[in-house]
Coordinates of N, CA and C in Angstrom, one line a residue:
X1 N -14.1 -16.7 -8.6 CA -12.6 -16.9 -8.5 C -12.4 -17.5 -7.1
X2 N -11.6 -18.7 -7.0 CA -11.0 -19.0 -5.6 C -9.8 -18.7 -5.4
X3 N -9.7 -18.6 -4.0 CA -8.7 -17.8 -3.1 C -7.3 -19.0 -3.6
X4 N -6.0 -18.3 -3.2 CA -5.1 -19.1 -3.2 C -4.2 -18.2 -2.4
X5 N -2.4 -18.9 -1.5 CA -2.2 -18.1 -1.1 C -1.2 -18.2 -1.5
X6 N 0.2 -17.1 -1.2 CA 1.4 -17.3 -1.6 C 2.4 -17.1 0.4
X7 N 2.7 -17.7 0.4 CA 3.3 -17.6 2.1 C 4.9 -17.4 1.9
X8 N 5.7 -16.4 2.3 CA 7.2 -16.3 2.1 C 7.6 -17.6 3.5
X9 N 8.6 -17.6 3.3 CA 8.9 -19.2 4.1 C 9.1 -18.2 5.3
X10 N 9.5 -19.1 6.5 CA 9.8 -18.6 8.4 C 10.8 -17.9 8.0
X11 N 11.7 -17.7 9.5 CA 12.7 -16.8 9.4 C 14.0 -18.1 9.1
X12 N 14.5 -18.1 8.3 CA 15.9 -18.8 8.3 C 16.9 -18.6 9.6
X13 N 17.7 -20.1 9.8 CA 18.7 -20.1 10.5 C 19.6 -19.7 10.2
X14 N 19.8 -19.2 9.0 CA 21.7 -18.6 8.5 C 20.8 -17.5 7.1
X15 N 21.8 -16.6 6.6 CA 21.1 -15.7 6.0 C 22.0 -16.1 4.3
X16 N 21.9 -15.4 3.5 CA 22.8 -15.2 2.1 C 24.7 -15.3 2.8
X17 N 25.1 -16.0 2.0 CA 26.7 -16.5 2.1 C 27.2 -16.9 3.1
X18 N 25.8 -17.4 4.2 CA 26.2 -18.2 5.1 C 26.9 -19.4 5.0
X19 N 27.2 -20.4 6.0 CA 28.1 -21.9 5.8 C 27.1 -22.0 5.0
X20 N 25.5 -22.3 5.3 CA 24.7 -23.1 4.7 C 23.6 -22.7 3.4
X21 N 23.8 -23.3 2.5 CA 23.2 -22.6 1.2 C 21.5 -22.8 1.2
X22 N 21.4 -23.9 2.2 CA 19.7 -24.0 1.8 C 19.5 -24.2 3.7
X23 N 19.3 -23.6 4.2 CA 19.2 -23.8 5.4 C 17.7 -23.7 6.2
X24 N 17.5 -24.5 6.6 CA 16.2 -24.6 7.8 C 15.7 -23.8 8.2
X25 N 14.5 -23.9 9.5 CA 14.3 -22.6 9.7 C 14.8 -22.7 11.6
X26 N 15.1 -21.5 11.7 CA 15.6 -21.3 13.2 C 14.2 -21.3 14.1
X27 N 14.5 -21.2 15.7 CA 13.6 -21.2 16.4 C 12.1 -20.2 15.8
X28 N 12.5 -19.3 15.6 CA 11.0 -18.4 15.3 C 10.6 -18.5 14.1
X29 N 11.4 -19.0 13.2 CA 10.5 -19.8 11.6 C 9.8 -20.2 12.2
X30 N 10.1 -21.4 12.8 CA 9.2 -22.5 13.4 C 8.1 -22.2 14.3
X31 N 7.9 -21.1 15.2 CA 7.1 -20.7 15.2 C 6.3 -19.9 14.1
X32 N 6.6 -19.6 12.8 CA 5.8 -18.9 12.1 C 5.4 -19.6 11.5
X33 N 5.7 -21.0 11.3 CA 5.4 -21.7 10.2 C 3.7 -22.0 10.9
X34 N 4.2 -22.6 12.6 CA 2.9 -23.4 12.9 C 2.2 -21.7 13.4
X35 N 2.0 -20.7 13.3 CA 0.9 -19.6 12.7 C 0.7 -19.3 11.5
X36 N 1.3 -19.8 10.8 CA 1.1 -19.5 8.9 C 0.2 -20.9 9.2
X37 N 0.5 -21.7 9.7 CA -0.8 -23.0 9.4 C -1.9 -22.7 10.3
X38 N -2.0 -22.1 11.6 CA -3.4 -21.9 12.2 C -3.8 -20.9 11.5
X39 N -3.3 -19.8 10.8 CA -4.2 -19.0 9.8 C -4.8 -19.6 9.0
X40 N -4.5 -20.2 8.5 CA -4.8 -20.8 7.4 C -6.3 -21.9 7.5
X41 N -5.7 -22.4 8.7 CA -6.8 -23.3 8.9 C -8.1 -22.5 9.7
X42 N -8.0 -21.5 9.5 CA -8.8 -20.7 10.3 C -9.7 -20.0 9.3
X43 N -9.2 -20.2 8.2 CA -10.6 -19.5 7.0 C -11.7 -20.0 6.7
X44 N -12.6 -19.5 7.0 CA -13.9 -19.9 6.3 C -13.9 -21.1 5.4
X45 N -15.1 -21.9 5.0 CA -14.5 -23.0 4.2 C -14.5 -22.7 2.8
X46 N -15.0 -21.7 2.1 CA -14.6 -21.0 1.1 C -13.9 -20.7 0.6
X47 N -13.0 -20.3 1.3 CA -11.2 -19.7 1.5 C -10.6 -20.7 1.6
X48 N -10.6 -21.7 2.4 CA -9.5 -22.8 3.0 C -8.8 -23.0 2.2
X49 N -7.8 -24.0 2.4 CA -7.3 -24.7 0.7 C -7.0 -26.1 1.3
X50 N -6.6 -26.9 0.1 CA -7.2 -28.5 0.4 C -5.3 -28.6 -0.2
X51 N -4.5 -28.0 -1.0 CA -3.4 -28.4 -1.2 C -2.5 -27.5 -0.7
X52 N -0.9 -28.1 -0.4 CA -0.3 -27.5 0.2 C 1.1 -27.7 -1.1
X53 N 1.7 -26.5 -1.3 CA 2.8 -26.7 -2.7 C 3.7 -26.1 -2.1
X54 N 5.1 -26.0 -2.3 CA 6.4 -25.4 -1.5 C 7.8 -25.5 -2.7
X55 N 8.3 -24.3 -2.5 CA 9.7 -24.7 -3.0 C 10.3 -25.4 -2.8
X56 N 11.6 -26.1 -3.7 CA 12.3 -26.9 -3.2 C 13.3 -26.7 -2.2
X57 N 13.0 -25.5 -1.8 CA 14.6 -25.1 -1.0 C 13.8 -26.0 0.9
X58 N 14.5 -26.3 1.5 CA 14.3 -26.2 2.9 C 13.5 -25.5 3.7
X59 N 13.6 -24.3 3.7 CA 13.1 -22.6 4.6 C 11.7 -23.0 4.1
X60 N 11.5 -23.3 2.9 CA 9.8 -23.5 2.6 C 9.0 -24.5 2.6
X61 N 10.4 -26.0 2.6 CA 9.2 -27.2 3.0 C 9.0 -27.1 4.5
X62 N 10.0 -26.8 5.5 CA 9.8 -27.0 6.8 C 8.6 -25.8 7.0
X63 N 8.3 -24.3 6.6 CA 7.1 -23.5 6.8 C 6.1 -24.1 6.0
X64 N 6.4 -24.9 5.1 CA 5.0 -25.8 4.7 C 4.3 -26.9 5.5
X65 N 5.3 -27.6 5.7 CA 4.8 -28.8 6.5 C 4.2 -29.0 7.5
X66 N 4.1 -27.8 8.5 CA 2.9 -28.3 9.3 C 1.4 -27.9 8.8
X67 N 1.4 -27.4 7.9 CA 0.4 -26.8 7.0 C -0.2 -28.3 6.1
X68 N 0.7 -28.8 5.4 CA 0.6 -30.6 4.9 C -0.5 -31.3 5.9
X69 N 0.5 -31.5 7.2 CA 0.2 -32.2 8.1 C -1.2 -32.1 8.5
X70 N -1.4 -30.4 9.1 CA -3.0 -30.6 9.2 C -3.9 -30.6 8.6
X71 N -3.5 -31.2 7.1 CA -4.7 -31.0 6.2 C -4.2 -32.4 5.9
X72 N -3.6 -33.3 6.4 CA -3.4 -34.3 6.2 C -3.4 -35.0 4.5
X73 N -2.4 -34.0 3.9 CA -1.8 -34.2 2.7 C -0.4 -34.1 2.6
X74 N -0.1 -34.6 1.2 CA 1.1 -35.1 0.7 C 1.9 -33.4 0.0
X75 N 3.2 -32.9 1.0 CA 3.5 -31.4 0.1 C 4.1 -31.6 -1.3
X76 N 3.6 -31.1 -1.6 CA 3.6 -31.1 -3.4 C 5.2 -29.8 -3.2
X77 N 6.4 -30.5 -4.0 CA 7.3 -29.6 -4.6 C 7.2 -29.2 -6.0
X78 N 7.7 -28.4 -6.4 CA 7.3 -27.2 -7.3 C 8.8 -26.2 -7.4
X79 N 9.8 -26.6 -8.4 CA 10.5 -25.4 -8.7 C 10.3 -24.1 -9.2
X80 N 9.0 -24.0 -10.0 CA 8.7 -23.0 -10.1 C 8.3 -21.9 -9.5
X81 N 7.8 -22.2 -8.2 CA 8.2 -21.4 -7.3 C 8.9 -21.5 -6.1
X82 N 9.8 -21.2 -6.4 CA 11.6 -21.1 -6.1 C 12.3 -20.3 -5.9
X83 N 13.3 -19.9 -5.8 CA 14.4 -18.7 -5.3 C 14.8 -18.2 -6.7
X84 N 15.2 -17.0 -6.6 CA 15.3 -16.3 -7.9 C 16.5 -17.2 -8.8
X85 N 16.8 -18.0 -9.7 CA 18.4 -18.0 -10.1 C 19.3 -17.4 -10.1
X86 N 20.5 -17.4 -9.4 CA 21.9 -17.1 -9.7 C 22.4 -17.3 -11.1
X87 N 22.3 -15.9 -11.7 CA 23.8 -16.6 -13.0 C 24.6 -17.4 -12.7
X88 N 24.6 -18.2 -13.4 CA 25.7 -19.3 -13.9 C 27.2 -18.7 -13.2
X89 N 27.6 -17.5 -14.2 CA 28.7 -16.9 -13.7 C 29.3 -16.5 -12.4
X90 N 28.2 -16.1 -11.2 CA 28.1 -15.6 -10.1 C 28.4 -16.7 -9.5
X91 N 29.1 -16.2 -8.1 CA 29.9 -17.4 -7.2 C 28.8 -17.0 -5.6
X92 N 28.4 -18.2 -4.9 CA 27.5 -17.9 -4.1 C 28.0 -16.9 -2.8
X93 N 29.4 -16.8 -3.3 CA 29.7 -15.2 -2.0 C 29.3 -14.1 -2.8
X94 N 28.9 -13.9 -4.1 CA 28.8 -13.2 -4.5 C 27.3 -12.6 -4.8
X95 N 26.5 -14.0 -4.5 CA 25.0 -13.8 -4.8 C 24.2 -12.4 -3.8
X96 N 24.8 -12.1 -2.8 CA 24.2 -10.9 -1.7 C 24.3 -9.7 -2.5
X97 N 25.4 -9.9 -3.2 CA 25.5 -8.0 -3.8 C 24.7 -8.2 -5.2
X98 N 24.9 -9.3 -6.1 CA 24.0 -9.6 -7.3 C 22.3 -9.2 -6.6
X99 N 22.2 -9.8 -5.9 CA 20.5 -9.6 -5.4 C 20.4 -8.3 -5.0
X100 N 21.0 -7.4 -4.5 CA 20.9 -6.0 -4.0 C 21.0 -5.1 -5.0
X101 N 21.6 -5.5 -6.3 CA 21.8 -4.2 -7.2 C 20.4 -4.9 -7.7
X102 N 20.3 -6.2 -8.0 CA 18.7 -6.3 -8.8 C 17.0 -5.7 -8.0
X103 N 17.4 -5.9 -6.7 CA 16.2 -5.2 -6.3 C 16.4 -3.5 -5.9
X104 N 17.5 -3.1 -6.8 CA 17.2 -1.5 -6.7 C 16.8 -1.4 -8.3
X105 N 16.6 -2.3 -8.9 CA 15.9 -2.3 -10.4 C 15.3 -2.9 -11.0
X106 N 14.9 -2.6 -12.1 CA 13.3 -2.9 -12.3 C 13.5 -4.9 -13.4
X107 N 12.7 -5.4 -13.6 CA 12.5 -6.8 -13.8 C 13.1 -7.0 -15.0
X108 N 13.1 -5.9 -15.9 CA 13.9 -5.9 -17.3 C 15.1 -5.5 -17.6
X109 N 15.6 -5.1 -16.5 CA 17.1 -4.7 -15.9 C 18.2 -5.7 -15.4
X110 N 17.4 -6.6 -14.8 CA 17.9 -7.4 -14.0 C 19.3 -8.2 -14.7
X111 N 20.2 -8.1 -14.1 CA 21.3 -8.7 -15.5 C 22.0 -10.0 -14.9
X112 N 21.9 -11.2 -15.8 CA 22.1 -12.6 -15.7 C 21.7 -13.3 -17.0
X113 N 21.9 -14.2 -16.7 CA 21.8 -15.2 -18.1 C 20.6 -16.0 -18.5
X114 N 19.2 -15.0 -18.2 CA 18.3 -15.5 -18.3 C 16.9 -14.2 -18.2
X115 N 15.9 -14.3 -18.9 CA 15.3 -13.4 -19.5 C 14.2 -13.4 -17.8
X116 N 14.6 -12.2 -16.7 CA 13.9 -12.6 -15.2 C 12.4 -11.7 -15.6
X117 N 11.9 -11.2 -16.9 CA 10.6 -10.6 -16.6 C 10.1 -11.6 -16.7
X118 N 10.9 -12.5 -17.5 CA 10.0 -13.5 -18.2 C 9.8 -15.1 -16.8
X119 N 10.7 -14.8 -16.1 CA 10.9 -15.8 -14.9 C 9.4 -15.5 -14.1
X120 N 9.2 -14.2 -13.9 CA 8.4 -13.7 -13.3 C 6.9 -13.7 -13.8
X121 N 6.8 -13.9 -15.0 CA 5.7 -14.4 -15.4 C 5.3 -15.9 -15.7
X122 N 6.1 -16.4 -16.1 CA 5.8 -18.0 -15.4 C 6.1 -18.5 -14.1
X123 N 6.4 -17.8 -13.3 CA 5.9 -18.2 -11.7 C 4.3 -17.6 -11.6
X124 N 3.9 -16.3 -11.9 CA 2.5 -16.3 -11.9 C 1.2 -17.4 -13.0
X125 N 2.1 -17.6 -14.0 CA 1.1 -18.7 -15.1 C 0.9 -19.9 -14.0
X126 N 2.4 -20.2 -13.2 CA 2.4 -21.6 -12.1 C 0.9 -21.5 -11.3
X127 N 0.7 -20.1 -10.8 CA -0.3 -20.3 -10.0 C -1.8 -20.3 -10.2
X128 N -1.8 -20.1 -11.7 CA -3.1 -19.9 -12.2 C -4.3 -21.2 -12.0
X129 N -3.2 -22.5 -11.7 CA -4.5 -23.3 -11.5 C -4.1 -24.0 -10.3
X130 N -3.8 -22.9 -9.5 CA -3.9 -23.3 -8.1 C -4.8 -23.0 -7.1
X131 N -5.9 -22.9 -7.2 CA -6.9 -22.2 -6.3 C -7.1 -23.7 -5.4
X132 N -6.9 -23.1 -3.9 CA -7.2 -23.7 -2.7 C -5.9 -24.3 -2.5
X133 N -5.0 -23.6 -2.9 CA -3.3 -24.3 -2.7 C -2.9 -23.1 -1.7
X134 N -2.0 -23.7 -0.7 CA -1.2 -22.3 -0.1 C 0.4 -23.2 -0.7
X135 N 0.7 -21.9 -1.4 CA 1.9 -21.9 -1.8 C 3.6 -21.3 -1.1
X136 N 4.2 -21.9 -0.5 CA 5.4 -21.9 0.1 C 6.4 -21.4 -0.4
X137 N 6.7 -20.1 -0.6 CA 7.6 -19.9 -1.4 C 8.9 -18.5 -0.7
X138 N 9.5 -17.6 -1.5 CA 10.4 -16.9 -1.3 C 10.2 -15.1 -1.6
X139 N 11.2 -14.3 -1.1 CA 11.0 -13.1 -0.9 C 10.7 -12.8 -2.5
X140 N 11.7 -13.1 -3.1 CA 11.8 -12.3 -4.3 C 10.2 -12.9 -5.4
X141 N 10.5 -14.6 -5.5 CA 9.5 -15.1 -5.4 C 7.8 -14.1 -6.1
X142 N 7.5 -14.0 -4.5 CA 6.2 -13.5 -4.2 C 6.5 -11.8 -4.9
X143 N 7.3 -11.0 -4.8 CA 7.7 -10.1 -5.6 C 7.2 -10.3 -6.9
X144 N 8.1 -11.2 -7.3 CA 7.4 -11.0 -8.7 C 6.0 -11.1 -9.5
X145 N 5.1 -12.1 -8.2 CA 3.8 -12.3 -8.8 C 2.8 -11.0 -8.7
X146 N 3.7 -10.5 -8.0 CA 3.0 -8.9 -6.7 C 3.0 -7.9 -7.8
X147 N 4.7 -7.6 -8.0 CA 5.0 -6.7 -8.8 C 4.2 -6.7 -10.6
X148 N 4.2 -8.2 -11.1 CA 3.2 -8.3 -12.0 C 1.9 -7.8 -12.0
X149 N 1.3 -8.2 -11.1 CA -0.4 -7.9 -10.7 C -0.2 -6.7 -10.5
X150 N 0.2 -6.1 -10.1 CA 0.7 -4.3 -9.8 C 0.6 -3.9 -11.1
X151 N 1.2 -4.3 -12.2 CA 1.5 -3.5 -13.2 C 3.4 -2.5 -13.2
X152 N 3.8 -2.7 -12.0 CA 4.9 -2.2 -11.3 C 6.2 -3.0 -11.9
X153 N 7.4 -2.3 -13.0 CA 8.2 -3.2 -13.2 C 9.1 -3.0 -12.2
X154 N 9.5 -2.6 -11.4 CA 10.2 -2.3 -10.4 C 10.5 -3.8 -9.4
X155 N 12.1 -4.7 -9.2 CA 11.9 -5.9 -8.8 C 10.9 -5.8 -7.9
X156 N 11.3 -5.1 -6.8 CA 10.5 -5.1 -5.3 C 9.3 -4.1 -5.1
X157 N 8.0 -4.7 -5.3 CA 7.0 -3.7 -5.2 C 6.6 -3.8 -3.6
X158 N 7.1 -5.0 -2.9 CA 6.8 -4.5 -1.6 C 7.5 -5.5 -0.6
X159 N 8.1 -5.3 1.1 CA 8.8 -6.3 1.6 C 7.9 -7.2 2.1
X160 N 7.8 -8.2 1.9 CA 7.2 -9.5 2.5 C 7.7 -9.6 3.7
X161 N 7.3 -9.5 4.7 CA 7.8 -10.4 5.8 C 8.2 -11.9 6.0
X162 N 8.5 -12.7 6.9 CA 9.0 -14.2 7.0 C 7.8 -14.4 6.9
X163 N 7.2 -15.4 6.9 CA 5.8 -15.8 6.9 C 4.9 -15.1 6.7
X164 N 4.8 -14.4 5.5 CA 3.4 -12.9 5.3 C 2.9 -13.8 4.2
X165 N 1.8 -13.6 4.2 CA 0.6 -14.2 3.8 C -0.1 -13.6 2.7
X166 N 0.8 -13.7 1.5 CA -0.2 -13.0 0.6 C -1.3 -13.5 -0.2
X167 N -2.5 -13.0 -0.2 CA -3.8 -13.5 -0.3 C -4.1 -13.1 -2.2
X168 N -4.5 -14.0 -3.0 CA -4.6 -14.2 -4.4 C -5.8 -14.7 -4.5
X169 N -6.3 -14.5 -6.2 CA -7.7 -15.0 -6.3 C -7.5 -15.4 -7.6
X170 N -7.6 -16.8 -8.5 CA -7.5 -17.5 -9.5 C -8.9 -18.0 -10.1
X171 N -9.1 -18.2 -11.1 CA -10.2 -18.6 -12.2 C -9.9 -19.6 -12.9
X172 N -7.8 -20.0 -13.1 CA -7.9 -20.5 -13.7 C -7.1 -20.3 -14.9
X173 N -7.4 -18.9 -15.1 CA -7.5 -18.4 -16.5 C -6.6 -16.7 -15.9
X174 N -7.0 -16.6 -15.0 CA -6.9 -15.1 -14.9 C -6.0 -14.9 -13.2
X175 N -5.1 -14.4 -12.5 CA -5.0 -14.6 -11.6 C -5.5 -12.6 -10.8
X176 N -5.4 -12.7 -9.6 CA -5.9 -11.2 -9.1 C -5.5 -11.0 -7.8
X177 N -4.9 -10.2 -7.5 CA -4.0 -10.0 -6.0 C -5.6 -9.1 -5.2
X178 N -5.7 -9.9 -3.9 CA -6.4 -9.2 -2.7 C -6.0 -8.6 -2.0
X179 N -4.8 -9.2 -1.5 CA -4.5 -8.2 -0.1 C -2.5 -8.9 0.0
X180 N -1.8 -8.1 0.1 CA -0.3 -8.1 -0.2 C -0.4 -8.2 1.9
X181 N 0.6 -9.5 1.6 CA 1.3 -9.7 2.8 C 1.4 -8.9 3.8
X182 N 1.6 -9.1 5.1 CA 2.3 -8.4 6.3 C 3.8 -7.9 5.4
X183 N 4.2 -6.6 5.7 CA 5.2 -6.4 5.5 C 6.6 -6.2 6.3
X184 N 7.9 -6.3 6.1 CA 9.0 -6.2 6.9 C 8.9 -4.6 7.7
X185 N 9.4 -4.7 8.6 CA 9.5 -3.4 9.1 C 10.9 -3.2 9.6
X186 N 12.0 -3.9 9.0 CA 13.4 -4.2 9.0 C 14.2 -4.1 7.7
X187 N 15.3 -3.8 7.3 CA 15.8 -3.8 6.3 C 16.5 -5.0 5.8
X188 N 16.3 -5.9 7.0 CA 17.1 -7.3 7.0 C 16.2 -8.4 6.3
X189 N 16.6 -9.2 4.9 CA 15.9 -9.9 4.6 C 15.8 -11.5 5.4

């Protein structure tokens, strides 16, 4: 099996129902982004990875891109691994309390206009033929590939930190969690 990784994006400049709906990363993203890339480049050549993939949101091409750059490739976007969807219905002042009742419950609970166990398993099928990719992606995101490989229907099996580094192992065919990210030690997403 080769390694793959999943990286939650830096710290954002503005948070949920801020002015800005897809917002950048602030000074200390930016520093995590260029440490999410010297880790990275710092693995063995076994481990390394040769592609760099990112959500479409902001927060995760800017923590991708210096990662691109030193491996001197083109970042591959990828909605599928992406920010959880807002129902239709929900208005984006409203998305902070929608996300908080959903991660006090489990993936089959989740209530919106769209089937989210099933979200969550085609974000993990995404990654299956990604080996030697670090993938740029989001809190909830990496949750669900976690909380899958866990066996855990529970949304949140564990907090990701801004830039935590969760380590995966693909065939191909089969995917397999190593080692779960640095975690938050804040209640603040």
């Amino acid at each position: 099996m080769a390694r793959l990784y999943m990286i939650r994006h830096g710290k954002p400049s503005a948070t949920w129902g801020g002015d800005d709906d897809d917002p950048g990363l602030d000074e200390a993203g930016q520093a995590q982004a260029l440490a999410a890339r010297d880790w990275l480049m710092a693995r063995p050549a076994g481990e390394r990875v040769s592609r760099v993939v990112s959500s479409p949101l902001r927060r995760c091409r800017e923590t991708a891109q210096p990662t691109a750059e030193a491996l001197g490739v083109k970042l591959e976007i990828d909605a599928r691994v992406g920010e959880i969807p807002t129902p239709k219905g929900i208005a984006p002042a409203e998305r902070g309390a929608w996300l908080r009742e959903a991660f006090a419950g489990t993936w089959k609970g989740v209530k919106g206009d769209l089937d989210y166990d099933q979200w969550r398993r085609e974000i993990a099928a995404s990654l299956l033929p990604r080996s030697g990719t670090a993938v740029f992606s989001h809190y909830v995101a990496t949750n669900a590939v976690v909380s899958l490989l866990l066996g855990d229907p529970r949304v949140l099996a564990f907090r990701p930190d801004h830039a935590s580094i969760t380590v995966l192992e693909t065939d191909g065919g089969k995917l397999r969690l190593i080692k779960k990210g640095r975690e938050a030690t804040t209640g603040v997403l």
